[in-house]
mmCIF file of C-alpha atoms and ligand atoms in Angstrom:
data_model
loop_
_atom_site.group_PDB
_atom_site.id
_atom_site.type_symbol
_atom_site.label_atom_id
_atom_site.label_comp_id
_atom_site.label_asym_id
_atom_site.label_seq_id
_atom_site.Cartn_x
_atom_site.Cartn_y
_atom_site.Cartn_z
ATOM 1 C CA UNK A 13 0.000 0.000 0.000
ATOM 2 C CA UNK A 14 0.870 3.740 -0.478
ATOM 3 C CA UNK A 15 1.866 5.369 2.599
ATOM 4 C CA UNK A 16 4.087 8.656 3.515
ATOM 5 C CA UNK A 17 6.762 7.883 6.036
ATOM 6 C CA UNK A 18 9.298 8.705 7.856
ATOM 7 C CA UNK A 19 12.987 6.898 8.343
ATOM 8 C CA UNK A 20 14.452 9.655 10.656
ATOM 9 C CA UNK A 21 13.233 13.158 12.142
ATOM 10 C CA UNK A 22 13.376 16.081 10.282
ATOM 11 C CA UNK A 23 12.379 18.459 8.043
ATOM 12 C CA UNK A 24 9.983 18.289 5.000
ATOM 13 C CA UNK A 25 11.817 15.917 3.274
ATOM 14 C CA UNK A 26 12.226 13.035 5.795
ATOM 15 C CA UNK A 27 8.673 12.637 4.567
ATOM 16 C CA UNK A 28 9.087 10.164 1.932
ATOM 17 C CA UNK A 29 5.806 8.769 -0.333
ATOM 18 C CA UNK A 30 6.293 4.695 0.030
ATOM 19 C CA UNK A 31 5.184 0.835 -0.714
ATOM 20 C CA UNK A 32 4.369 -0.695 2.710
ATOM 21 C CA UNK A 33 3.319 -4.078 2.908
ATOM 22 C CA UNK A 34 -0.837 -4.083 3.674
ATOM 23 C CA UNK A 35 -1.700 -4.205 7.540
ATOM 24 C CA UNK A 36 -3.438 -7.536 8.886
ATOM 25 C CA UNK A 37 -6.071 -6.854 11.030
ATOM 26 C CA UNK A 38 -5.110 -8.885 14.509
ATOM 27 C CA UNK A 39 -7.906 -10.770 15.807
ATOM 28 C CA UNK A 40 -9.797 -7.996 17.462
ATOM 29 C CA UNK A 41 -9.179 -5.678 15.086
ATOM 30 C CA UNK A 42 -10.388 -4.033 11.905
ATOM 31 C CA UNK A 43 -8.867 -3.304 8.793
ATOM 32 C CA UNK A 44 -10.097 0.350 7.275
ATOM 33 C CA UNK A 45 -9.687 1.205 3.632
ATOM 34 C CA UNK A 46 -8.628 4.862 4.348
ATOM 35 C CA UNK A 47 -10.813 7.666 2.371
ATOM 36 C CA UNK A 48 -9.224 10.919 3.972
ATOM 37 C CA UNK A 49 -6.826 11.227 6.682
ATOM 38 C CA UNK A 50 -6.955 14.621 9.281
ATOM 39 C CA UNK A 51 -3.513 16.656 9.483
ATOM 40 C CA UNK A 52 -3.149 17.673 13.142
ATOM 41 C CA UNK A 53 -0.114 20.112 14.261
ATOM 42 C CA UNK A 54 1.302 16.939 16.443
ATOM 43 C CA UNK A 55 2.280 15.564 12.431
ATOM 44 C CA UNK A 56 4.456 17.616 11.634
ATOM 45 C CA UNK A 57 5.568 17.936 15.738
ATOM 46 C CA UNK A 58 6.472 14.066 15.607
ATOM 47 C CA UNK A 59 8.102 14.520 11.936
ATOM 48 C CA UNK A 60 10.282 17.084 13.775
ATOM 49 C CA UNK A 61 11.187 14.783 16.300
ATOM 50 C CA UNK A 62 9.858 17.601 18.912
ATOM 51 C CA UNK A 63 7.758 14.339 20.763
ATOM 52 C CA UNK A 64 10.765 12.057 20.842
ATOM 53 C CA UNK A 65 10.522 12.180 24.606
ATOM 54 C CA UNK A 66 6.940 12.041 24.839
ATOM 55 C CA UNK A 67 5.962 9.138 22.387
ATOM 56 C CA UNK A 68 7.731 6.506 22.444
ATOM 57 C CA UNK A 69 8.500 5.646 18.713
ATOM 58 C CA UNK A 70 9.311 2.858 15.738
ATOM 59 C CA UNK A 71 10.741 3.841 12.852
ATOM 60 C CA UNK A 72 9.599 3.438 9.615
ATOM 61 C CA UNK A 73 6.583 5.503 10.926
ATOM 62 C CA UNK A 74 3.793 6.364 8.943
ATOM 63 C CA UNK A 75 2.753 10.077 9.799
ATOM 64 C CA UNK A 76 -1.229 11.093 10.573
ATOM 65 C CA UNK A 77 -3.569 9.889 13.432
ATOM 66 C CA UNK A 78 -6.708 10.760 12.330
ATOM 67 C CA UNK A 79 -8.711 9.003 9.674
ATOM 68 C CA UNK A 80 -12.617 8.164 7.838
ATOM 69 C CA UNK A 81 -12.745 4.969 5.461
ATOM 70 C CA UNK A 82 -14.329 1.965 4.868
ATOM 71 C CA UNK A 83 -13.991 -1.108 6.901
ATOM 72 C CA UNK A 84 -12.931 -3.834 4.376
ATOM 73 C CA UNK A 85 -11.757 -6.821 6.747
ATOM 74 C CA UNK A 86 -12.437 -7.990 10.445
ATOM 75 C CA UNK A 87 -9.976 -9.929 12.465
ATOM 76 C CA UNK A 88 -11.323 -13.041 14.355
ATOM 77 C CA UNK A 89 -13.261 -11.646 17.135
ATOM 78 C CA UNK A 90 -14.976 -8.750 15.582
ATOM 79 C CA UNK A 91 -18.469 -9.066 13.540
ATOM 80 C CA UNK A 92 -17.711 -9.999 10.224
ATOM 81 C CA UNK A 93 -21.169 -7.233 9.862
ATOM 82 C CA UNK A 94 -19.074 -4.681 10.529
ATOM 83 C CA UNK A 95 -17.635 -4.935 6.958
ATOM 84 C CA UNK A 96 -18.541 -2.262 4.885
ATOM 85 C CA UNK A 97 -19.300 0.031 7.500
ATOM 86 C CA UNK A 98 -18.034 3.756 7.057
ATOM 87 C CA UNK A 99 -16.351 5.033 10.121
ATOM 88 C CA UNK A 100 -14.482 7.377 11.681
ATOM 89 C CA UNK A 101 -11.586 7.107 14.472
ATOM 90 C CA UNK A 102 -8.448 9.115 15.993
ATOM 91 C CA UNK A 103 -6.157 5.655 15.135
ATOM 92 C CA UNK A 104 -3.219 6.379 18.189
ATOM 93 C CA UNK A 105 -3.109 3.370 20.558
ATOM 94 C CA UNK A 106 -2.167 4.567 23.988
ATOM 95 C CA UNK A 107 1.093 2.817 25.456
ATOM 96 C CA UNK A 108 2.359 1.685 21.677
ATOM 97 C CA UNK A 109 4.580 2.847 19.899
ATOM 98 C CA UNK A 110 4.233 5.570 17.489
ATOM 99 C CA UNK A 111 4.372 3.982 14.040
ATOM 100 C CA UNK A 112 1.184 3.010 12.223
ATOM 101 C CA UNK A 113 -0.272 6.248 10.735
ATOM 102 C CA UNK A 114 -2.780 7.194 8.620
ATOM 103 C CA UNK A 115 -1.096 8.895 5.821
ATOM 104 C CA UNK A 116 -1.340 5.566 4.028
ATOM 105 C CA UNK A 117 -4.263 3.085 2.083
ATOM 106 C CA UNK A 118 -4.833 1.086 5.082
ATOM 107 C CA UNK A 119 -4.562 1.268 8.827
ATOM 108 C CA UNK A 120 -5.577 -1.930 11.118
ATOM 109 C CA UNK A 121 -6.521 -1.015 14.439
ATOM 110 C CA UNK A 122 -8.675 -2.441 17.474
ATOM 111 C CA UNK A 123 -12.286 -2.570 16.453
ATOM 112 C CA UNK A 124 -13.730 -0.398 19.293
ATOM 113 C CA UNK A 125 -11.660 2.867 18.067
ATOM 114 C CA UNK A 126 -13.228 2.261 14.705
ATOM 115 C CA UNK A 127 -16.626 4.476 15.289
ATOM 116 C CA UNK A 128 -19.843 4.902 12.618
ATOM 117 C CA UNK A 129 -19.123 8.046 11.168
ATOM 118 C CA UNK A 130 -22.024 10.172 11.186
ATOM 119 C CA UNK A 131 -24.237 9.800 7.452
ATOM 120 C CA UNK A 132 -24.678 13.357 7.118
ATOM 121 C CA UNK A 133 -21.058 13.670 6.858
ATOM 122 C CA UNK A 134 -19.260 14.314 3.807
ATOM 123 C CA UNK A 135 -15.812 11.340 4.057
ATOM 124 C CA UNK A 136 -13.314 14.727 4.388
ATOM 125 C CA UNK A 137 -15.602 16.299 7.022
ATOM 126 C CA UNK A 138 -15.595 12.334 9.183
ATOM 127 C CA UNK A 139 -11.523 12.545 8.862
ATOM 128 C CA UNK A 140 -11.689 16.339 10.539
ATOM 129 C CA UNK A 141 -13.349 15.518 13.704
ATOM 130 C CA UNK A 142 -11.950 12.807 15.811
ATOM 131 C CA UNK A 143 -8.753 14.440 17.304
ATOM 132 C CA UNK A 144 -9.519 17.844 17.825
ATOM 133 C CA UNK A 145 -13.043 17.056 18.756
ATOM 134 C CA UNK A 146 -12.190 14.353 21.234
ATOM 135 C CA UNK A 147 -9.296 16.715 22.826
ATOM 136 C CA UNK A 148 -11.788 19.952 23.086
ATOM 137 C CA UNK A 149 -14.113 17.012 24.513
ATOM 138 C CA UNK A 150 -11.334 16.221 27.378
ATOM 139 C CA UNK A 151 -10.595 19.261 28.017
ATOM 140 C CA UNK A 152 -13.738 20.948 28.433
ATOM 141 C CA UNK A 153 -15.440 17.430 30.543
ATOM 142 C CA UNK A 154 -12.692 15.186 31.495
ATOM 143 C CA UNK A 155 -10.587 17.427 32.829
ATOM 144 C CA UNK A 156 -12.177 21.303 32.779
ATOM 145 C CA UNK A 157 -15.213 19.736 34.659
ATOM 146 C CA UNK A 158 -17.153 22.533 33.051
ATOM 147 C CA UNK A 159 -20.533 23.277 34.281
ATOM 148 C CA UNK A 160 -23.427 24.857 32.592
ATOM 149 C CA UNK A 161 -23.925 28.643 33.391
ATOM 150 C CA UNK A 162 -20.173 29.112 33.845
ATOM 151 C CA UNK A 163 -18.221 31.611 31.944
ATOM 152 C CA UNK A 164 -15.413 29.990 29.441
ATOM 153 C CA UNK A 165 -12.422 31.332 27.797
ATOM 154 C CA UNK A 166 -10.965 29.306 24.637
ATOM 155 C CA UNK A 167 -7.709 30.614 22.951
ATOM 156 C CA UNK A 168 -7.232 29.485 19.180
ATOM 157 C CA UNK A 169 -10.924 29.612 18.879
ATOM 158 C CA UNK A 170 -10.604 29.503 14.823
ATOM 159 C CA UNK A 171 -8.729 25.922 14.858
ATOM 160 C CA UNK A 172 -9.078 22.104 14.722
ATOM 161 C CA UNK A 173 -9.306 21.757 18.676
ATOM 162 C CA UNK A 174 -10.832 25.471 19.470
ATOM 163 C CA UNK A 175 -13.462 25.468 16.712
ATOM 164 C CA UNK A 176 -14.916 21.867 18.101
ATOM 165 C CA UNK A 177 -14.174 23.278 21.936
ATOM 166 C CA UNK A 178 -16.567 26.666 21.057
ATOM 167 C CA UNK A 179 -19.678 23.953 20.345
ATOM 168 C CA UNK A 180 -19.522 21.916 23.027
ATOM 169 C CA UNK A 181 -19.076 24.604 25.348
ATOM 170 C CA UNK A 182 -21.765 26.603 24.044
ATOM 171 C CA UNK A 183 -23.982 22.732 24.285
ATOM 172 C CA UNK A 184 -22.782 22.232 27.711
ATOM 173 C CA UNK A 185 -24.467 25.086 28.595
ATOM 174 C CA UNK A 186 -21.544 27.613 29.283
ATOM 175 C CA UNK A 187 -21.018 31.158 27.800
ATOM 176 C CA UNK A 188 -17.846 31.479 25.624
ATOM 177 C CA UNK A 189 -15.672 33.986 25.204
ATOM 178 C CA UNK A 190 -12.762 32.843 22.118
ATOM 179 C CA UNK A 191 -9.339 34.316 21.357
ATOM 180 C CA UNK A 192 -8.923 34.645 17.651
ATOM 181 C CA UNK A 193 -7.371 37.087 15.175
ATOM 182 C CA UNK A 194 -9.717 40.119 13.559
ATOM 183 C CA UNK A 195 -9.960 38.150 10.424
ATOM 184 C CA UNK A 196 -11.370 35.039 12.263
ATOM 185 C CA UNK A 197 -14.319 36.684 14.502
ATOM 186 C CA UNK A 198 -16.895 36.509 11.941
ATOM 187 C CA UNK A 199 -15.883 32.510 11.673
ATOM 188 C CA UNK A 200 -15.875 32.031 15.829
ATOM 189 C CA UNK A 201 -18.915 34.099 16.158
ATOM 190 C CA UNK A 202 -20.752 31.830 13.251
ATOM 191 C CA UNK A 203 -19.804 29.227 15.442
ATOM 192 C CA UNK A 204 -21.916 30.934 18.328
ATOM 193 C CA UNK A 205 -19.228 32.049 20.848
ATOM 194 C CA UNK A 206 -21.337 35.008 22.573
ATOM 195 C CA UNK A 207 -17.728 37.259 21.905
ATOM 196 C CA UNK A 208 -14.300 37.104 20.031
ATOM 197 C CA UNK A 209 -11.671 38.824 21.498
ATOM 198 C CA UNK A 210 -8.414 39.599 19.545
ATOM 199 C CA UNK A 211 -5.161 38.705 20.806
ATOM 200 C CA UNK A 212 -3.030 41.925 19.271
ATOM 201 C CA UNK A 213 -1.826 44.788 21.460
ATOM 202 C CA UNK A 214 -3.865 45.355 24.522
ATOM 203 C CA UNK A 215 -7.323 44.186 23.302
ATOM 204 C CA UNK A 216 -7.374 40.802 25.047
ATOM 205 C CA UNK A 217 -6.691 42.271 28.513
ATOM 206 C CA UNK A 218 -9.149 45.095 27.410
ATOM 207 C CA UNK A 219 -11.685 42.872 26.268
ATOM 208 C CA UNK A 220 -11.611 40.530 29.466
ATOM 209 C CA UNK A 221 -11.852 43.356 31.429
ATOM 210 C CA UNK A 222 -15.058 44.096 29.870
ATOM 211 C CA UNK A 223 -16.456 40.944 29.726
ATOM 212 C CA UNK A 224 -15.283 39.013 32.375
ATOM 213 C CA UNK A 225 -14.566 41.762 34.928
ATOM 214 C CA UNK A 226 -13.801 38.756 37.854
ATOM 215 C CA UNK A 227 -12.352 36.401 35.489
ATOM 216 C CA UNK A 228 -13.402 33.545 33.971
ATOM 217 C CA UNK A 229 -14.340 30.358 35.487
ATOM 218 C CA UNK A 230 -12.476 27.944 32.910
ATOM 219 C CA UNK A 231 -9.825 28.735 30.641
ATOM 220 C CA UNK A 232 -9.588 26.107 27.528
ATOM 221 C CA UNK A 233 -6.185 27.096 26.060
ATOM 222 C CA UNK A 234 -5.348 25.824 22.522
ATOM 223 C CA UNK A 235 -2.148 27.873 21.809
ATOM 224 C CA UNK A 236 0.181 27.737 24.875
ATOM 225 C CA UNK A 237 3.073 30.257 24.752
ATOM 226 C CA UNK A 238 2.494 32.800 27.027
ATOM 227 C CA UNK A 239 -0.921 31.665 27.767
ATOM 228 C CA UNK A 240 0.735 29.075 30.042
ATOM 229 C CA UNK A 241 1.711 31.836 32.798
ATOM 230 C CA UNK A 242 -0.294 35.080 31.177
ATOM 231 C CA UNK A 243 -3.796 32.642 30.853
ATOM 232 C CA UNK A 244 -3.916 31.696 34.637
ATOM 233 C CA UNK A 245 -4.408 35.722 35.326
ATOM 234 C CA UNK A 246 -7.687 35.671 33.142
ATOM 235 C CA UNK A 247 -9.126 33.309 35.821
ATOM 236 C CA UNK A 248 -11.211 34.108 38.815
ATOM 237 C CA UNK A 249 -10.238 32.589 42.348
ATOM 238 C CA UNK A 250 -10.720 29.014 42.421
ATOM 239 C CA UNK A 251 -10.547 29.158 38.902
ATOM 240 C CA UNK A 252 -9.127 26.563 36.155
ATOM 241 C CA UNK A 253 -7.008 26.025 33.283
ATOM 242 C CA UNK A 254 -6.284 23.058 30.887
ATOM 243 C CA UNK A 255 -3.921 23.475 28.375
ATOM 244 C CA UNK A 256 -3.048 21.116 25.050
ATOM 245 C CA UNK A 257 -0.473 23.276 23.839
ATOM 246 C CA UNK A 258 2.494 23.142 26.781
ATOM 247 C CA UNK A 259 3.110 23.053 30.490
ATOM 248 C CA UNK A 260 1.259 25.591 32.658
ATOM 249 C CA UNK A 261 2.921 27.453 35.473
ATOM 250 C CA UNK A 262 1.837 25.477 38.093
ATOM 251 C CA UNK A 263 3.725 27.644 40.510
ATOM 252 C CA UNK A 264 1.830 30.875 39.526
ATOM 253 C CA UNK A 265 -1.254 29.104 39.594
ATOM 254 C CA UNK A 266 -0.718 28.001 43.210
ATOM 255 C CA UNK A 267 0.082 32.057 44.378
ATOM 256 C CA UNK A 268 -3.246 32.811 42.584
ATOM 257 C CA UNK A 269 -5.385 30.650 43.950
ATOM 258 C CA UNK A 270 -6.434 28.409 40.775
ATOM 259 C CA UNK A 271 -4.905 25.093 39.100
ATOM 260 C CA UNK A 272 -3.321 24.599 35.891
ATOM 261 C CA UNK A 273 -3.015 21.316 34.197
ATOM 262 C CA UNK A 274 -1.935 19.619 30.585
ATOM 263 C CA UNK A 275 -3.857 17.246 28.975
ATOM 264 C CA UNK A 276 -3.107 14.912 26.346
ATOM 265 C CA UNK A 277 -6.097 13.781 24.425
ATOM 266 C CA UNK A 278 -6.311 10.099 24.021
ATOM 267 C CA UNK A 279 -8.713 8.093 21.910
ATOM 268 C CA UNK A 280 -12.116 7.365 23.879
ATOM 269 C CA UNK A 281 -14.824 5.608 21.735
ATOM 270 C CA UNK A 282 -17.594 6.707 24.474
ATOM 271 C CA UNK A 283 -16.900 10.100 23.906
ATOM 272 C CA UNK A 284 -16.173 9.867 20.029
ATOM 273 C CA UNK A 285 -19.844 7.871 19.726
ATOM 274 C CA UNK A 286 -21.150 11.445 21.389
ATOM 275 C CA UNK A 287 -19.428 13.386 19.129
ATOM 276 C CA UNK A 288 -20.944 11.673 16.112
ATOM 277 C CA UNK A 289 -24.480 11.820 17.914
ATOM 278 C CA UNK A 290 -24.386 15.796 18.151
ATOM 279 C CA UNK A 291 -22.999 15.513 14.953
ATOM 280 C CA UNK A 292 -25.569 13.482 13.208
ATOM 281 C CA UNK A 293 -28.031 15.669 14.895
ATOM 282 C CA UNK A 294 -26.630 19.072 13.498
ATOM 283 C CA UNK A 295 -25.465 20.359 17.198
ATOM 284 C CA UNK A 296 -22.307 20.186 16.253
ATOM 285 C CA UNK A 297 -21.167 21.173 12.701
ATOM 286 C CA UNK A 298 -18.098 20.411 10.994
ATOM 287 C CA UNK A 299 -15.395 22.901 10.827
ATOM 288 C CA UNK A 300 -14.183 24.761 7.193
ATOM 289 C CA UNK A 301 -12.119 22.330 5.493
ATOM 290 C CA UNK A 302 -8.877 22.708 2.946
ATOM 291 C CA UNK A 303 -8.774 19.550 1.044
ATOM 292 C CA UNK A 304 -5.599 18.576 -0.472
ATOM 293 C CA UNK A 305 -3.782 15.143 -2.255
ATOM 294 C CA UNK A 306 -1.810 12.806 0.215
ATOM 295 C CA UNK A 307 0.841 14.210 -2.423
ATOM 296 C CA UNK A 308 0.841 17.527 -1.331
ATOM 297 C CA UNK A 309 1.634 16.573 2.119
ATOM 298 C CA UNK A 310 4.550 18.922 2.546
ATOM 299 C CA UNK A 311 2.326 22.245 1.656
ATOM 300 C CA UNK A 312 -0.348 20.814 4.505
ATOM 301 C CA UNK A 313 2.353 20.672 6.968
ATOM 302 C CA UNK A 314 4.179 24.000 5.793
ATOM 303 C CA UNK A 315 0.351 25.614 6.152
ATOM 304 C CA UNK A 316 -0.326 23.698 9.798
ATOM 305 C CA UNK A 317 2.918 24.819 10.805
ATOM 306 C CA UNK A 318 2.516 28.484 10.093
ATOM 307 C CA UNK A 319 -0.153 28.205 12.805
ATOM 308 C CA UNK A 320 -3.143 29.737 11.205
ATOM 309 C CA UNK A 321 -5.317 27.349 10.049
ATOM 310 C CA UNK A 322 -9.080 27.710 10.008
ATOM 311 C CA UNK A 323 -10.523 24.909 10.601
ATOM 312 C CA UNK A 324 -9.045 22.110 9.451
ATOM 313 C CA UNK A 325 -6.834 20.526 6.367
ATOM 314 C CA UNK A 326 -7.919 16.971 5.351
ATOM 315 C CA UNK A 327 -5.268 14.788 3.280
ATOM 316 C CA UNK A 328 -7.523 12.847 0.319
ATOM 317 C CA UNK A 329 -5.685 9.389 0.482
ATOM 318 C CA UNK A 330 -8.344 7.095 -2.048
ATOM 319 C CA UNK A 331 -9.913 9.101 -4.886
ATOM 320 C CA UNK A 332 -12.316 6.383 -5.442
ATOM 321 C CA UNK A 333 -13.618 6.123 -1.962
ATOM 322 C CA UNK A 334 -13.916 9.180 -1.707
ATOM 323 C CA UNK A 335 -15.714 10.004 -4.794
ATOM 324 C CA UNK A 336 -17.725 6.905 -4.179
ATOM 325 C CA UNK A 337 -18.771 7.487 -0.821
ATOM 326 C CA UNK A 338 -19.559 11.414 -1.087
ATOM 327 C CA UNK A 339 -21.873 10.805 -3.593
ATOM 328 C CA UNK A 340 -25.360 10.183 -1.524
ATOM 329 C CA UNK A 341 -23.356 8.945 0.659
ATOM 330 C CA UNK A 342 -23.322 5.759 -1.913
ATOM 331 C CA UNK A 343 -22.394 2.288 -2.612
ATOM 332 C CA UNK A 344 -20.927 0.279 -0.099
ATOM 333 C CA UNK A 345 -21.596 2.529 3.185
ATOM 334 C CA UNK A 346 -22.743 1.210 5.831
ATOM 335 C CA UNK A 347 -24.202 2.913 9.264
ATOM 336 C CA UNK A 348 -25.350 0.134 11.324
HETATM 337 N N1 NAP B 412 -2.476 17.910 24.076
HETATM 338 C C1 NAP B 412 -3.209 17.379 23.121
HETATM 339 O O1 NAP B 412 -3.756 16.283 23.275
HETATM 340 C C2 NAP B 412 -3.410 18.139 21.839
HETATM 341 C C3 NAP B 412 -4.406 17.737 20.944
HETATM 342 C C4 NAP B 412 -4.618 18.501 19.799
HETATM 343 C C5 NAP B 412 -3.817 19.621 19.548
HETATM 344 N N2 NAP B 412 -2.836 19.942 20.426
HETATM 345 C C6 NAP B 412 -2.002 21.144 20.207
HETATM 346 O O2 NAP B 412 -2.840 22.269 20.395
HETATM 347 C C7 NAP B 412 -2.500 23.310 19.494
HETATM 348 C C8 NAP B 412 -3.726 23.684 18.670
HETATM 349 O O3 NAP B 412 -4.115 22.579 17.875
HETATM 350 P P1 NAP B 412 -5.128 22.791 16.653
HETATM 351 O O4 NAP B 412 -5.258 21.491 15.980
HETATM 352 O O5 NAP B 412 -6.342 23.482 17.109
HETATM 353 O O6 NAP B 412 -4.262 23.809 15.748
HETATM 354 P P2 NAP B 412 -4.662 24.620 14.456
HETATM 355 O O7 NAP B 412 -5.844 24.016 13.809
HETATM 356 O O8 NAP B 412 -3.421 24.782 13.674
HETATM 357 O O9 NAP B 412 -5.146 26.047 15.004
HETATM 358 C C9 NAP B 412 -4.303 26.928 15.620
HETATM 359 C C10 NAP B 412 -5.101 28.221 15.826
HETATM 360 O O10 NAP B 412 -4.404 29.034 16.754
HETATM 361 C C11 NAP B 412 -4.740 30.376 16.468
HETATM 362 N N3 NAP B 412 -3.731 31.243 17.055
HETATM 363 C C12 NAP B 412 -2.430 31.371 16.698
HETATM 364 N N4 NAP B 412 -1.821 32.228 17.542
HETATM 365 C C13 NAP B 412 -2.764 32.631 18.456
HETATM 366 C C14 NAP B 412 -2.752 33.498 19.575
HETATM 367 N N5 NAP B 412 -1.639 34.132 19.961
HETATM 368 N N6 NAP B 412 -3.892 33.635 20.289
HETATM 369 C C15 NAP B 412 -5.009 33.003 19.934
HETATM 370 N N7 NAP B 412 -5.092 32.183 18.868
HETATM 371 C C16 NAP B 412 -3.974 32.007 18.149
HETATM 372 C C17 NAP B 412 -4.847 30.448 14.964
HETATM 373 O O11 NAP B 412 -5.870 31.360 14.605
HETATM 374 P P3 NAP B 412 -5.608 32.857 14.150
HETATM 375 O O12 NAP B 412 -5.306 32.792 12.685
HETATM 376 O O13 NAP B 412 -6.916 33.501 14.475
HETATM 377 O O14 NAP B 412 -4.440 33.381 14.927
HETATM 378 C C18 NAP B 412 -5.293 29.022 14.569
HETATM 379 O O15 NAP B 412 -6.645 28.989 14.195
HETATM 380 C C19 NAP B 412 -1.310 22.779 18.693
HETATM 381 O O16 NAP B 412 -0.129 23.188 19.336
HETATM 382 C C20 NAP B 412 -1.448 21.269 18.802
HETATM 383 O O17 NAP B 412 -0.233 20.573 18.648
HETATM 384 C C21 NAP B 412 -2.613 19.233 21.550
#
């Protein structure tokens, strides 16, 4: 099968486009013909090498964890029914190493991560969801215990994790305020964050000042920088912070009187299978997309590293899945 992997860390052209043998699905696992795969910022992070220390690793490894694509083969223990199903999944395995990616025609992996991907979906929009969604998910539940009437502040409200973090604040109930250049406040507000407050110059203090005069119960941050000391001042006493994007200042947070902690999001087929509920019943909507060809894999990861994106940039891998399965949603998919 085609995949794009890497031999060594570095730069762009580590990434190399290769013949890999095709995965065999273990005996409670699935084997997904891949139709799109998600780029995430952590791509082009572990292509750098920059989560050597975090993830452990096995080289040759095949870049991209998030995927949509068709299930074409079922190890011994899983429903042979499941074949044919279209589905959706963020394809890391906690505790292995980092190797099997989704840049690539095929991807085996356990049969529970492998969720139905919601039918009103279009196959690019299923491979945008299940990291970013699943991490705003963590962070706002799992870990930001955030309860309805409480005031929220996301930073990077205009990307992959902020633009899914916005909705299911706003469904949990909470009013959110989002950090997000001029040019993306018309996006965030679309989105239904009750205010967008640029990050330039003064206006963020300014703007919390105004709308959050005693801070804000929750801070979701999905930049890190200087967010990770700066952020813990936005909150009010007793106030907290989660942060995907770096280590928190722990040390200021205990002076001020609220916590600070890092999450990393890990792959939860609960929460994914309420994702693609509030999906599949409009609450939540898909983010912008910029399709590209697994070819052009180097501009996606120039463009995600720039740090800008809005919404999301998918990676076509199959042209005839995907033409095949957007089409109404057509031949071969399978929901239940
Ligand atoms: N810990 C985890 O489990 C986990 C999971 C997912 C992602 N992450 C990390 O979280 C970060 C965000 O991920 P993502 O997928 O959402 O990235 P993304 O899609 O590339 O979005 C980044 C967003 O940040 C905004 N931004 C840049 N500088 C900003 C600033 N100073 N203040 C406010 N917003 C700013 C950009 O919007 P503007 O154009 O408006 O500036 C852009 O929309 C990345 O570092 C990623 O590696 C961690």
């Amino acid at each position: 099968m085609k995949a794009i992997v890497i031999d060594e860390f570095g730069g762009p052209a580590t990434m190399m486009q290769r013949e890999l043998p095709q995965p065999v699905p273990g005996d409670d696992e699935v084997l997904i013909r891949i139709a799109y795969a998600g780029v995430n910022p952590i791509d082009w992070k572990i292509r750098e090498g920059l989560m050597a220390k975090v993830f452990p690793h096995q080289f040759p490894i095949t870049l991209g964890w998030d995927a949509s694509g068709t299930i074409v083969q079922v190890g011994r223990h899983v429903a042979p029914s499941r074949i044919g199903q279209f589905v959706f999944a963020y394809c890391r395995q906690y505790g292995t190493p980092v190797g099997r990616g989704t840049y690539a025609e095929f991807i085996a992996l356990p049969a529970a991560m492998a969720v139905v991907a919601p039918a009103n979906l279009h196959p690019a929009q299923a491979a945008a969801i299940p990291l970013p969604a699943l991490t705003a998910w963590q962070g706002l539940h799992t870990a930001g215990q955030l309860v309805a009437g409480e005031t929220v502040l996301i930073t990077g409200g205009a990307g992959g994790v902020g633009s899914m973090a916005i909705q299911i604040a706003l469904h949990a109930g909470a009013r959110v305020l989002t950090v997000a250049s001029l040019e993306n406040h018309a996006f965030v507000l679309s989105l239904g964050a009750h205010a967008a407050i640029d990050y330039r110059g003064t206006a963020l203090a300014d703007g919390l000042r105004e709308l959050a005069p005693d801070g804000v119960n929750l801070l979701l941050d999905c930049v890190g920088g200087t967010y990770l000391s700066e952020g813990l001042r936005y909150l009010r006493p007793g106030g907290r912070m989660v942060t995907i994007a770096g280590v928190p200042d722990v040390l200021l947070a205990g002076e001020l009187g609220v916590t600070a902690q890092r999450i990393v999001a890990t792959a939860n087929p609960a929460q994914l299978q309420a994702i693609a509920d509030l999906l599949a019943a409009g609450t939540l909507v898909p983010p912008p997309l910029e399709e590209m060809d697994l070819a052009d894999v180097t501009a996606a990861h120039a463009k995600s590293k720039a740090g800008h994106v809005r919404g999301k940039i998918v990676l076509k891998v199959a042209e005839q899945v995907a033409v095949n399965l957007a089409d109404g949603i057509a031949a071969g998919r399978k929901n239940s």
